[in-house]
PDB file of C-alpha atoms in Angstrom:
ATOM      1  CA  GLN C   1      31.892 -17.689 -10.060  1.00  0.00           C
ATOM      2  CA  SER C   2      31.682 -15.046  -7.625  1.00  0.00           C
ATOM      3  CA  LEU C   3      28.851 -14.698  -5.102  1.00  0.00           C
ATOM      4  CA  LEU C   4      28.277 -11.778  -7.237  1.00  0.00           C
ATOM      5  CA  GLU C   5      27.875 -13.140 -10.796  1.00  0.00           C
ATOM      6  CA  THR C   6      25.614 -15.679  -9.199  1.00  0.00           C
ATOM      7  CA  LYS C   7      23.425 -12.670  -7.851  1.00  0.00           C
ATOM      8  CA  SER C   8      23.793 -11.367 -10.907  1.00  0.00           C
ATOM      9  CA  GLN C   9      22.771 -14.631 -13.050  1.00  0.00           C
ATOM     10  CA  LEU C  10      19.918 -15.157 -10.952  1.00  0.00           C
ATOM     11  CA  SER C  11      18.510 -11.438 -10.826  1.00  0.00           C
ATOM     12  CA  GLN C  12      18.178 -12.041 -14.965  1.00  0.00           C
ATOM     13  CA  GLU C  13      16.866 -14.979 -15.113  1.00  0.00           C
ATOM     14  CA  ILE C  14      13.967 -13.893 -12.211  1.00  0.00           C
ATOM     15  CA  ALA C  15      12.938 -10.917 -14.639  1.00  0.00           C
ATOM     16  CA  PHE C  16      13.257 -13.348 -17.399  1.00  0.00           C
ATOM     17  CA  TYR C  17      10.488 -15.695 -15.738  1.00  0.00           C
ATOM     18  CA  TYR C  18       8.743 -12.678 -14.438  1.00  0.00           C
ATOM     19  CA  HIS C  19       8.802 -11.222 -18.291  1.00  0.00           C
ATOM     20  CA  TYR C  20       6.980 -14.105 -19.821  1.00  0.00           C
ATOM     21  CA  GLY C  21       4.676 -14.773 -16.674  1.00  0.00           C
ATOM     22  CA  VAL C  22       6.020 -17.405 -15.533  1.00  0.00           C
ATOM     23  CA  LEU C  23       6.370 -15.881 -12.259  1.00  0.00           C
ATOM     24  CA  PRO C  24       3.339 -13.453 -11.004  1.00  0.00           C
ATOM     25  CA  LEU C  25       4.763 -10.406 -10.077  1.00  0.00           C
ATOM     26  CA  PRO C  26       2.974  -9.151  -6.828  1.00  0.00           C
ATOM     27  CA  LYS C  27       0.682  -6.264  -6.981  1.00  0.00           C
ATOM     28  CA  LYS C  28       0.928  -3.495  -5.641  1.00  0.00           C
ATOM     29  CA  VAL C  29      -2.701  -2.028  -4.306  1.00  0.00           C
ATOM     30  CA  PHE C  30      -2.150   2.211  -2.862  1.00  0.00           C
ATOM     31  CA  VAL C  31      -5.426   3.847  -1.860  1.00  0.00           C
ATOM     32  CA  THR C  32      -4.985   7.193  -0.156  1.00  0.00           C
ATOM     33  CA  GLY C  33      -8.029   9.310   1.984  1.00  0.00           C
ATOM     34  CA  CYS C  34      -8.152  11.805   5.152  1.00  0.00           C
ATOM     35  CA  PHE C  35      -9.881   8.389   6.770  1.00  0.00           C
ATOM     36  CA  ASP C  36     -11.219  10.360   9.597  1.00  0.00           C
ATOM     37  CA  LEU C  37     -13.637   8.811  11.730  1.00  0.00           C
ATOM     38  CA  LEU C  38     -12.294   5.715  10.407  1.00  0.00           C
ATOM     39  CA  HIS C  39     -16.120   3.030   9.856  1.00  0.00           C
ATOM     40  CA  SER C  40     -16.990  -0.086   8.630  1.00  0.00           C
ATOM     41  CA  GLY C  41     -17.288   1.347   5.104  1.00  0.00           C
ATOM     42  CA  HIS C  42     -13.308   2.469   5.273  1.00  0.00           C
ATOM     43  CA  VAL C  43     -12.701  -1.350   6.559  1.00  0.00           C
ATOM     44  CA  GLU C  44     -14.418  -2.730   4.346  1.00  0.00           C
ATOM     45  CA  PHE C  45     -12.479  -0.591   1.532  1.00  0.00           C
ATOM     46  CA  PHE C  46      -9.701  -1.891   2.496  1.00  0.00           C
ATOM     47  CA  ARG C  47     -10.783  -5.851   2.285  1.00  0.00           C
ATOM     48  CA  GLN C  48     -11.651  -5.340  -0.996  1.00  0.00           C
ATOM     49  CA  ALA C  49      -8.094  -3.511  -2.321  1.00  0.00           C
ATOM     50  CA  ALA C  50      -6.537  -5.839  -0.188  1.00  0.00           C
ATOM     51  CA  GLN C  51      -7.771  -9.127  -2.700  1.00  0.00           C
ATOM     52  CA  TYR C  52      -5.838  -6.644  -5.638  1.00  0.00           C
ATOM     53  CA  GLY C  53      -2.527  -7.179  -4.587  1.00  0.00           C
ATOM     54  CA  ASP C  54      -0.694  -5.840  -1.241  1.00  0.00           C
ATOM     55  CA  LEU C  55      -2.310  -3.361   0.405  1.00  0.00           C
ATOM     56  CA  HIS C  56      -0.351   0.113   0.783  1.00  0.00           C
ATOM     57  CA  VAL C  57      -2.488   3.057   2.610  1.00  0.00           C
ATOM     58  CA  ALA C  58      -1.477   7.026   2.526  1.00  0.00           C
ATOM     59  CA  VAL C  59      -3.116   8.951   5.066  1.00  0.00           C
ATOM     60  CA  GLY C  60      -3.844  12.589   4.157  1.00  0.00           C
ATOM     61  CA  SER C  61      -2.277  14.987   6.638  1.00  0.00           C
ATOM     62  CA  ASP C  62      -3.818  17.372   8.461  1.00  0.00           C
ATOM     63  CA  HIS C  63      -3.611  20.009   6.203  1.00  0.00           C
ATOM     64  CA  THR C  64      -4.624  18.296   3.294  1.00  0.00           C
ATOM     65  CA  VAL C  65      -7.773  17.527   5.058  1.00  0.00           C
ATOM     66  CA  TYR C  66      -8.220  20.905   5.997  1.00  0.00           C
ATOM     67  CA  GLY C  67      -7.755  21.873   2.534  1.00  0.00           C
ATOM     68  CA  LEU C  68     -10.062  19.226   1.015  1.00  0.00           C
ATOM     69  CA  LYS C  69     -12.672  19.906   3.301  1.00  0.00           C
ATOM     70  CA  GLY C  70     -12.309  23.184   4.971  1.00  0.00           C
ATOM     71  CA  ARG C  71     -11.933  21.869   8.771  1.00  0.00           C
ATOM     72  CA  LYS C  72      -9.659  19.823  10.896  1.00  0.00           C
ATOM     73  CA  PRO C  73      -9.822  16.330  10.771  1.00  0.00           C
ATOM     74  CA  VAL C  74     -11.126  15.354  14.206  1.00  0.00           C
ATOM     75  CA  ASN C  75      -8.691  13.124  15.080  1.00  0.00           C
ATOM     76  CA  SER C  76      -4.977  13.664  14.718  1.00  0.00           C
ATOM     77  CA  GLU C  77      -3.011  12.417  11.685  1.00  0.00           C
ATOM     78  CA  GLU C  78      -1.275  10.088  14.106  1.00  0.00           C
ATOM     79  CA  GLU C  79      -4.337   8.766  15.458  1.00  0.00           C
ATOM     80  CA  ARG C  80      -6.163   8.438  11.852  1.00  0.00           C
ATOM     81  CA  LEU C  81      -2.852   6.481  10.796  1.00  0.00           C
ATOM     82  CA  PHE C  82      -3.270   4.024  14.647  1.00  0.00           C
ATOM     83  CA  MET C  83      -6.283   3.579  13.851  1.00  0.00           C
ATOM     84  CA  ILE C  84      -5.372   2.219  10.081  1.00  0.00           C
ATOM     85  CA  LYS C  85      -3.056   0.282  11.469  1.00  0.00           C
ATOM     86  CA  ALA C  86      -5.121  -1.135  13.785  1.00  0.00           C
ATOM     87  CA  VAL C  87      -7.263  -2.533  11.229  1.00  0.00           C
ATOM     88  CA  SER C  88      -4.700  -3.901   8.572  1.00  0.00           C
TER      89      SER C  88
END
């Protein structure tokens, strides 16, 4: 057997086991927000969301924050992203 055939068979076997619940699929949890002026409520929200699977956080752009709130964010999106990465 070639390596490609072996990898293909392995992929099929893994898909079979996932399908029948023998292997749990890791869940992806996606949250999004402005997260301007990051505070303890945000951190607790991330902690609770992460209990349901692999947490992925999307940070609203400066343009989006302005559109939603009618004002520029206090912190730039780069700063907000930095802060979220720091608490993860």
